[in-house]
CSV table of C-alpha atoms and ligand atoms in Angstrom, one decimal:
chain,number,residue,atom,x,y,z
A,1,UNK,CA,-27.1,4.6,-2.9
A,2,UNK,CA,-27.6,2.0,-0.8
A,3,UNK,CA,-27.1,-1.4,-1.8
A,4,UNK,CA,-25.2,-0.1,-4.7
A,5,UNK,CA,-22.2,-2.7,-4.8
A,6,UNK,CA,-20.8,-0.6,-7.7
A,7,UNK,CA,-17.0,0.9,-6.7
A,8,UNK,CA,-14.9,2.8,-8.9
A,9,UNK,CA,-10.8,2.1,-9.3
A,10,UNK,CA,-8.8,4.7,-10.8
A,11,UNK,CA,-5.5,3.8,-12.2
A,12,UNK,CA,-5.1,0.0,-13.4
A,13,UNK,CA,-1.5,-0.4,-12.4
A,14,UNK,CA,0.0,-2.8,-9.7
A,15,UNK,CA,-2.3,-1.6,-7.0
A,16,UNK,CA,-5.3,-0.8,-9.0
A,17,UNK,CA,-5.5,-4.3,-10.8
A,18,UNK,CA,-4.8,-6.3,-8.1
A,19,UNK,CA,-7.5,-4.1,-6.1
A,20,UNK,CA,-10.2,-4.4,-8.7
A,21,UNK,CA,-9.5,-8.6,-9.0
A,22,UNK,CA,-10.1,-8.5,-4.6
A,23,UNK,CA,-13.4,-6.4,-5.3
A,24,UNK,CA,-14.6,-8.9,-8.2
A,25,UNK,CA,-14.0,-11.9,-5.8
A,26,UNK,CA,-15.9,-10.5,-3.3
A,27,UNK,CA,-18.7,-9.9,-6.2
A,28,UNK,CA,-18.5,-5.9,-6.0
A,29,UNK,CA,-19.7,-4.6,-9.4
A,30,UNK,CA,-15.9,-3.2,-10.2
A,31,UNK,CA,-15.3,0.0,-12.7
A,32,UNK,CA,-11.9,-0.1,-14.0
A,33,UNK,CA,-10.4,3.2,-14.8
A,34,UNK,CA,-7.4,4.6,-16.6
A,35,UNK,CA,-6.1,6.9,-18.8
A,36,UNK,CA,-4.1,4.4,-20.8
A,37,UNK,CA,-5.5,1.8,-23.2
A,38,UNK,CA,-2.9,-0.4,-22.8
A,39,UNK,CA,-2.8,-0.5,-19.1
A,40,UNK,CA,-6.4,-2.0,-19.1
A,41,UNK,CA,-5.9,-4.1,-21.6
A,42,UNK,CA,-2.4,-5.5,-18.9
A,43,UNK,CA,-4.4,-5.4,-16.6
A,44,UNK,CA,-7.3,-7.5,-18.3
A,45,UNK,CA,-4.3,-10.3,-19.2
A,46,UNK,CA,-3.0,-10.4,-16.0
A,47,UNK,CA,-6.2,-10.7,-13.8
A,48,UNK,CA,-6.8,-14.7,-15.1
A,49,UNK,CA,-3.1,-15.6,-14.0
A,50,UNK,CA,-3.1,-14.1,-10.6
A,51,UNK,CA,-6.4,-15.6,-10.2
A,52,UNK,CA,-4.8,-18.9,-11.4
A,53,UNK,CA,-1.9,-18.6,-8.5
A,54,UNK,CA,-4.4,-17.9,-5.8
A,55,UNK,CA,-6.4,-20.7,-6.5
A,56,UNK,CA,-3.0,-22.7,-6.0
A,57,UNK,CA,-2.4,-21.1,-2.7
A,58,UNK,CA,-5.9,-21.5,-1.7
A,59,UNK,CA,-7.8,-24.7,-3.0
A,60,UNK,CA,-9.4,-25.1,-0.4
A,61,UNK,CA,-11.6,-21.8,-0.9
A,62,UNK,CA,-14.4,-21.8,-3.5
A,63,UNK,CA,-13.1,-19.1,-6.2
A,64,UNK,CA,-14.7,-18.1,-9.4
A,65,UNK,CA,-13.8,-18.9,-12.7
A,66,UNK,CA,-12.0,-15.9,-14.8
A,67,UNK,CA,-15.2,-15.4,-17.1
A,68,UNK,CA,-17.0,-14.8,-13.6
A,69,UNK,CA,-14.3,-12.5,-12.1
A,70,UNK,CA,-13.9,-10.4,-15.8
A,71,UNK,CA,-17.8,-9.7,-16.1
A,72,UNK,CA,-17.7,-8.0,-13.1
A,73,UNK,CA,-15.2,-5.7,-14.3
A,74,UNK,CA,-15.3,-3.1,-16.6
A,75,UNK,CA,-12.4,-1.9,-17.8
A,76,UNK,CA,-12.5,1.7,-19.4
A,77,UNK,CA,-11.2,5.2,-20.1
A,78,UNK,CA,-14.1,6.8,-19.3
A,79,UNK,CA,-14.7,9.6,-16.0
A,80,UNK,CA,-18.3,9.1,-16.9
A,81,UNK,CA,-18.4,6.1,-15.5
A,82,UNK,CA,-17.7,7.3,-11.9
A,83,UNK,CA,-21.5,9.1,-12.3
A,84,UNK,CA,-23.3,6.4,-9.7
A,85,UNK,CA,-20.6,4.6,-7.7
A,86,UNK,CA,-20.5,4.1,-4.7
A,87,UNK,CA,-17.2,4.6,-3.2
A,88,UNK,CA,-14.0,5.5,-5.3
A,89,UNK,CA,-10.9,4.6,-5.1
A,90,UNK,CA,-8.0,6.2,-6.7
A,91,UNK,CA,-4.5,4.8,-7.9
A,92,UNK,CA,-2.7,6.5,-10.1
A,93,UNK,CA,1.3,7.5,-9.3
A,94,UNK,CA,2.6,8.6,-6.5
A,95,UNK,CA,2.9,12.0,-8.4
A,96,UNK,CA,1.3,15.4,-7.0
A,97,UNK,CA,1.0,17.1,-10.4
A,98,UNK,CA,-1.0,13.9,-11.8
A,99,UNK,CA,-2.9,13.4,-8.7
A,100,UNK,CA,-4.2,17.1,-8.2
A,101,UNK,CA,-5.1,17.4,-12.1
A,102,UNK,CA,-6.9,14.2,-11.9
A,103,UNK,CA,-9.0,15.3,-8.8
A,104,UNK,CA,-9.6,18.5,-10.0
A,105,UNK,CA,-10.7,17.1,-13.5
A,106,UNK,CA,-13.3,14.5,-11.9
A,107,UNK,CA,-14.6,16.0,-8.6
A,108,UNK,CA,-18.0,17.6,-10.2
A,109,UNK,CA,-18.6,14.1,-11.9
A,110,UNK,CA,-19.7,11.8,-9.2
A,111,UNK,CA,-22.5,12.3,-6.6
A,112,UNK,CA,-22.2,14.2,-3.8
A,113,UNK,CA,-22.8,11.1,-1.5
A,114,UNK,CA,-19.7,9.4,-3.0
A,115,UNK,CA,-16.5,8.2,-0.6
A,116,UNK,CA,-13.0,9.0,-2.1
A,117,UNK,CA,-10.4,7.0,-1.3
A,118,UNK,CA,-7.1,7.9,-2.0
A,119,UNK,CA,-4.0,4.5,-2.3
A,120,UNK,CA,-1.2,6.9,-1.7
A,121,UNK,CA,2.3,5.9,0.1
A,122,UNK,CA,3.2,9.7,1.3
A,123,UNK,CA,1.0,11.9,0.2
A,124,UNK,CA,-0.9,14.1,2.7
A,125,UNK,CA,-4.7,13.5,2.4
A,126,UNK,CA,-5.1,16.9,4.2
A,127,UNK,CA,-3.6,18.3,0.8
A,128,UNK,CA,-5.5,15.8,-1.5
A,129,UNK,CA,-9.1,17.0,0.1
A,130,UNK,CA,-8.7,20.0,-0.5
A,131,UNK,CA,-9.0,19.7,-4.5
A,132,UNK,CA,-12.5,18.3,-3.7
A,133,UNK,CA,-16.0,20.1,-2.8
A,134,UNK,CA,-16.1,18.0,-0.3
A,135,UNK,CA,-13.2,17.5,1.9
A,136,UNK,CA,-15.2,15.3,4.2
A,137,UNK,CA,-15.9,12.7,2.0
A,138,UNK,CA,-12.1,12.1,1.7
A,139,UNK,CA,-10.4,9.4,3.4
A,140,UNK,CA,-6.7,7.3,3.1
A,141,UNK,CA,-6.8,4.2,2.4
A,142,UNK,CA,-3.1,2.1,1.9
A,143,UNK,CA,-3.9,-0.7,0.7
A,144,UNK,CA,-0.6,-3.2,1.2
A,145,UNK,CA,0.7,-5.1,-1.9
A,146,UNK,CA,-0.2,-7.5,-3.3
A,147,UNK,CA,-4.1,-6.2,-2.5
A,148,UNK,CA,-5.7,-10.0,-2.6
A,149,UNK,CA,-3.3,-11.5,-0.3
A,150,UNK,CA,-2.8,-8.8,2.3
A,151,UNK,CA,-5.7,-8.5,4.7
A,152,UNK,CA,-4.8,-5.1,5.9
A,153,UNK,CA,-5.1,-1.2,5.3
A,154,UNK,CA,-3.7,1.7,6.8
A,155,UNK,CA,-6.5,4.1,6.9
A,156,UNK,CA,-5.7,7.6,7.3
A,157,UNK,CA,-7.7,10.6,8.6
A,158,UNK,CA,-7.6,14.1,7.3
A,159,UNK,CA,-8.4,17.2,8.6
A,160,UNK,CA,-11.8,17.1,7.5
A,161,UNK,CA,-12.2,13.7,6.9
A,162,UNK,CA,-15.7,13.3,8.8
A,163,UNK,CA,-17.0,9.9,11.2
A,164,UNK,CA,-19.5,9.3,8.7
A,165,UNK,CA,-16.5,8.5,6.0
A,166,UNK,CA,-14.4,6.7,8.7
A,167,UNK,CA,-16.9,4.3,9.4
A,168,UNK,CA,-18.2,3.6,6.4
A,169,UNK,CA,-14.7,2.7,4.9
A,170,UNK,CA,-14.4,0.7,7.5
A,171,UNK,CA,-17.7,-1.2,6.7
A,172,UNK,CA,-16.3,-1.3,3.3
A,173,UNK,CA,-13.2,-3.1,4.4
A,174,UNK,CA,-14.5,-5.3,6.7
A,175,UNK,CA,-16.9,-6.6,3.6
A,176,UNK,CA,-13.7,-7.8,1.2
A,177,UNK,CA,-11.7,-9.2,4.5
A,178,UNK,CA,-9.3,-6.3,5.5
A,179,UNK,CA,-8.7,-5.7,8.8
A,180,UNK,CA,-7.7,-1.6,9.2
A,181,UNK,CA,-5.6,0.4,11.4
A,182,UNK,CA,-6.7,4.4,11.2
A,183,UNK,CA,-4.1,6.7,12.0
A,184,UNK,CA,-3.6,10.8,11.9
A,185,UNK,CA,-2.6,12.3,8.6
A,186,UNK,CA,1.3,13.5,8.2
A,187,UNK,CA,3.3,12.5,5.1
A,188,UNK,CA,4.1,8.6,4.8
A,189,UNK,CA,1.5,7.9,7.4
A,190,UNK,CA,3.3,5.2,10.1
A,191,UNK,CA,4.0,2.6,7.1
A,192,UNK,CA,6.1,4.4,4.7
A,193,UNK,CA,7.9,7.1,6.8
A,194,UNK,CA,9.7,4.3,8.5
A,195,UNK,CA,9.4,1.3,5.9
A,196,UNK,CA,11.1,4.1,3.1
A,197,UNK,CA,14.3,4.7,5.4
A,198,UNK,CA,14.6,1.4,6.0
A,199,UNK,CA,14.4,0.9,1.8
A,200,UNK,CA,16.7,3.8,1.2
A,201,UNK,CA,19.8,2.8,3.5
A,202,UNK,CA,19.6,-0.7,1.8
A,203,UNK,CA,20.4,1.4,-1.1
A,204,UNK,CA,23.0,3.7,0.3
A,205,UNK,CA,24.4,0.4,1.8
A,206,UNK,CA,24.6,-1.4,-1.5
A,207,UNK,CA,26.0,1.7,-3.2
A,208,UNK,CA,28.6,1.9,-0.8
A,209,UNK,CA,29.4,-1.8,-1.7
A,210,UNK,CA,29.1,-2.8,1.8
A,211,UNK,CA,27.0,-6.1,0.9
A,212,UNK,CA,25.4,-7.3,-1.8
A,213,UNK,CA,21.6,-7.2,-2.1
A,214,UNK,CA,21.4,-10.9,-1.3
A,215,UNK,CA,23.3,-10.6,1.8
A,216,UNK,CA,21.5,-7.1,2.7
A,217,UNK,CA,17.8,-9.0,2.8
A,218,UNK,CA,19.1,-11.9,4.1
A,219,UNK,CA,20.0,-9.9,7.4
A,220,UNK,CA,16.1,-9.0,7.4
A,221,UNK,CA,14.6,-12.1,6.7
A,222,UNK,CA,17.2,-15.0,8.1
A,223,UNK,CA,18.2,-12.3,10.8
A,224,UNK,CA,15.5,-10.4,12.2
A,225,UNK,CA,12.5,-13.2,10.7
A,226,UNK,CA,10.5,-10.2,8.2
A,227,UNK,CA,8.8,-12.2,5.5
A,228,UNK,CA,10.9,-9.7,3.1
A,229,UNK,CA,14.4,-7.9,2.8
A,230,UNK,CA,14.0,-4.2,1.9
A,231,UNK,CA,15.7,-4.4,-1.7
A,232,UNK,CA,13.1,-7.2,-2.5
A,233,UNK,CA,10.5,-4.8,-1.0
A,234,UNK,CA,11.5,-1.7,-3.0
A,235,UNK,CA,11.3,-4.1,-6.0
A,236,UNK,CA,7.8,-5.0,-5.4
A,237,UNK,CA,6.6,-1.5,-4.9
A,238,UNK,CA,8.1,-0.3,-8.1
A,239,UNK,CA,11.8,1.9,-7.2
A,240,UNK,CA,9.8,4.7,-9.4
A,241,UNK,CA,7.3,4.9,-6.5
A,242,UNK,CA,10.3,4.5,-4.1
A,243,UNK,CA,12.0,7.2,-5.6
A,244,UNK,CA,8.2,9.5,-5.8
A,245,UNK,CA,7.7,8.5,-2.2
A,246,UNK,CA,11.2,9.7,-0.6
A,247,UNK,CA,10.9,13.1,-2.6
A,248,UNK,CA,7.4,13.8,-1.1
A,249,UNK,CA,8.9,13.1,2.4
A,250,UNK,CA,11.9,14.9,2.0
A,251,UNK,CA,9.6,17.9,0.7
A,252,UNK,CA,7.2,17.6,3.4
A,253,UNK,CA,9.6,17.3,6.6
A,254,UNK,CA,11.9,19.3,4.8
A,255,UNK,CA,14.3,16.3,6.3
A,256,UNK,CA,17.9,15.2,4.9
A,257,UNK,CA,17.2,12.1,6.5
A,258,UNK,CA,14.7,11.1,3.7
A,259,UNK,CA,16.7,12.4,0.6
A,260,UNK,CA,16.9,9.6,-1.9
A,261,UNK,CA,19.7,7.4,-2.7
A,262,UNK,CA,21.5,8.5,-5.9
A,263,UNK,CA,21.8,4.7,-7.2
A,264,UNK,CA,17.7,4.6,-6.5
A,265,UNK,CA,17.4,7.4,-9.2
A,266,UNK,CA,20.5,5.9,-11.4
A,267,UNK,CA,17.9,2.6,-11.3
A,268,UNK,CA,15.1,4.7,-12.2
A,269,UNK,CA,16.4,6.5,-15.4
A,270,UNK,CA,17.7,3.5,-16.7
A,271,UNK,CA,14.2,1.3,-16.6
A,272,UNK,CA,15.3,-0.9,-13.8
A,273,UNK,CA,11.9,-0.4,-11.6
A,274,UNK,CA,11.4,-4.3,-9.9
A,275,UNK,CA,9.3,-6.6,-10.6
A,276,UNK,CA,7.3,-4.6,-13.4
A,277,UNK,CA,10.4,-4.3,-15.4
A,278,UNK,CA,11.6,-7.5,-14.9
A,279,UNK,CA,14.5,-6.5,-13.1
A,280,UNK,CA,15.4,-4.1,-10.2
A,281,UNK,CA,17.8,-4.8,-6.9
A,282,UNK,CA,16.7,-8.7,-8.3
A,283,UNK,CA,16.5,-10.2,-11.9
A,284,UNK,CA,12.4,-11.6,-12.0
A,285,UNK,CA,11.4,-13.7,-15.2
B,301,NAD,N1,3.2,-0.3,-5.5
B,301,NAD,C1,2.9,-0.5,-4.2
B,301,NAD,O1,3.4,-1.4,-3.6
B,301,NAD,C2,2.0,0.5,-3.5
B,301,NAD,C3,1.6,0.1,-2.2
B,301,NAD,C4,0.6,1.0,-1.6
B,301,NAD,C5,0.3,2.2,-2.2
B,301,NAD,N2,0.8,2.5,-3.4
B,301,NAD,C6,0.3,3.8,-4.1
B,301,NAD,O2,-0.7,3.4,-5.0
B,301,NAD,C7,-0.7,4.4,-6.1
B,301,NAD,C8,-0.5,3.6,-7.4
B,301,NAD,O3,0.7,2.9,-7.4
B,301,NAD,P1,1.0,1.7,-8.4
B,301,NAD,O4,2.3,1.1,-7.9
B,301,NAD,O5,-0.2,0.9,-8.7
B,301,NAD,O6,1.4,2.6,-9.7
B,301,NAD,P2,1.6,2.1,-11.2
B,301,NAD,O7,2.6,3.0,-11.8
B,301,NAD,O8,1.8,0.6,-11.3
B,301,NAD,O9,0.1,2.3,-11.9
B,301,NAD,C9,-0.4,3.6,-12.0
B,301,NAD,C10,-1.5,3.5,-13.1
B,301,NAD,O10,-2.2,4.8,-13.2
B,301,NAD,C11,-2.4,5.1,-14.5
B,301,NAD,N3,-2.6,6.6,-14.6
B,301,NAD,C12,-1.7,7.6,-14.7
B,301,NAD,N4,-2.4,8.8,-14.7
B,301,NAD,C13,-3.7,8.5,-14.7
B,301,NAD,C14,-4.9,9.3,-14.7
B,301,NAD,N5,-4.8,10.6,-14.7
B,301,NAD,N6,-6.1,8.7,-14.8
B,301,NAD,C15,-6.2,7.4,-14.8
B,301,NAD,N7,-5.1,6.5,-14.7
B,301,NAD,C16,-3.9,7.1,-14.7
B,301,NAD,C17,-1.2,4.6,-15.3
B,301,NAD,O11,-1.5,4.4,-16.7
B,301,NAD,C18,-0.9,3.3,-14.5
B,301,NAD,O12,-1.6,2.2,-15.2
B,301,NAD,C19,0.5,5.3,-5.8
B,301,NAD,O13,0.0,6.5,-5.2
B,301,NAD,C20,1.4,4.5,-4.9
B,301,NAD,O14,2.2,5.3,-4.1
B,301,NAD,C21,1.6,1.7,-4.1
């Protein structure tokens, strides 16, 4: 497989699209997968526009043109696909059910010498290897949001999670610009278990009517100089994955100290999920 510049992306959502538009800059050859219709055809809208903004961030830097960037994705529903890539890399919810039935589905469909990558916030990838053949050909890697403008990755070892796989993600990486930290496998990684308490207490603190969400991420980013508040964070992740996220880490460490704010779920049942709502802790047009 070498030279194959072919990778697959499962799940076209917020971290899956904005994955596959970094991997089409970069000229990987990009296989866009999810089980939804309409989430590829979002995602197919949304690519030109983001590309659009980055240009205006960047106009210094030679970018190519939408037509460019879209022929070098396909966007599909099909597992078949996965057949000769070279690296996968899988995004769908933070959801065990759906992730295990997915792995479980696909693992006899790519070739044996194929990396998968798993963009989890929580999830163990101890657990996730084990639905596969081949457990050492399963790595972590947490991409940060959004993928195009944030150079780095938490990469996460599992318990069988071989060399060979750790350095060859780390090639991988290196090739589209992201630096990589690679740390031990427990639930939430180092990111997440301490970014989700910090999330949640916001929350509990806003429920409790002690501030308002305003004042709560001003303390972060006037006060302590973070480039975001955690409300405003929690609304860029999506509160559904919030929400998925502090029930796999209160599961996991079997730890009060993760269980999720009531007015998190309250946001969730009634559609209020951040920015890909239109409206969460903040109103977004
Ligand atoms: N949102 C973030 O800021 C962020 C950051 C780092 C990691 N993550 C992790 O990345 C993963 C994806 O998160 P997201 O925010 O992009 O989710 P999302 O809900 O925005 O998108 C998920 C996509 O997966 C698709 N999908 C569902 N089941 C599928 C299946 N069986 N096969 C193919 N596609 C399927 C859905 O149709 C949807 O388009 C999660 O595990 C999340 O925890 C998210």
């Amino acid at each position: 497989m070498t030279g194959n510049k072919k990778i697959a992306v499962i799940g076209a959502g917020t971290m899956g699209t904005g994955l596959a538009l970094n991997l089409a800059i970069f000229e990987y050859e990009v296989i866009l997968i999810d089980a939804d219709p309409q989430a590829l055809q979002r995602a197919e809208a949304k690519i030109p526009g983001d590309l659009r903004l980055f240009r205006m961030m960047n106009s210094e830097k030679k970018w190519p043109t939408s037509a460019e960037l879209l022929a070098r994705i396909v966007f599909t529903t099909e597992y078949k696909e996965l057949e000769d890539v070279r690296i996968v890399i899988e995004n769908i919810p933070e959801d065990w059910n759906k992730k295990e039935a997915l792995y479980r589905n696909i693992r006899g469909v790519f070739d044996p010498e194929t990396l998968f990558a798993i963009n989890t916030s929580c999830i163990a990838i101890t657990r996730a290897a084990a639905c596969f053949h081949r457990p050492q050909n399963v790595i972590g890697t947490h991409f940060m949001n959004p993928v195009p403008l944030k150079n780095f990755v938490e990469v996460i070892t599992g318990y069988h999670t071989s060399e060979h796989t750790v350095n060859t993600i780390k090639t991988f990486l290196a090739s589209f610009g992201k630096k990589c930290v690679v740390v031990k496998d427990y639930p939430g990684f180092v990111s997440n278990r301490l970014s989700h308490l910090f999330m949640n207490e916001a929350a509990f603190l806003l429920q409790d009517q002690v501030a308002s969400p305003r004042d709560i991420d001003l303390i972060f980013t006037e006060g302590y100089g973070h480039a975001m508040g955690p409300l405003a964070t929690a609304d860029l992740i999506g509160l559904d994955t919030v929400v998925n996220s502090l029930e796999i880490l209160c599961n996991s460490y079997q730890d009060p100290k993760f269980r999720c704010c009531p007015l998190l779920v309250k946001m969730v049942q009634a559609g209020m999920l951040g920015r890909k709502t239109g409206q969460g802790f903040f109103k977004y047009t």
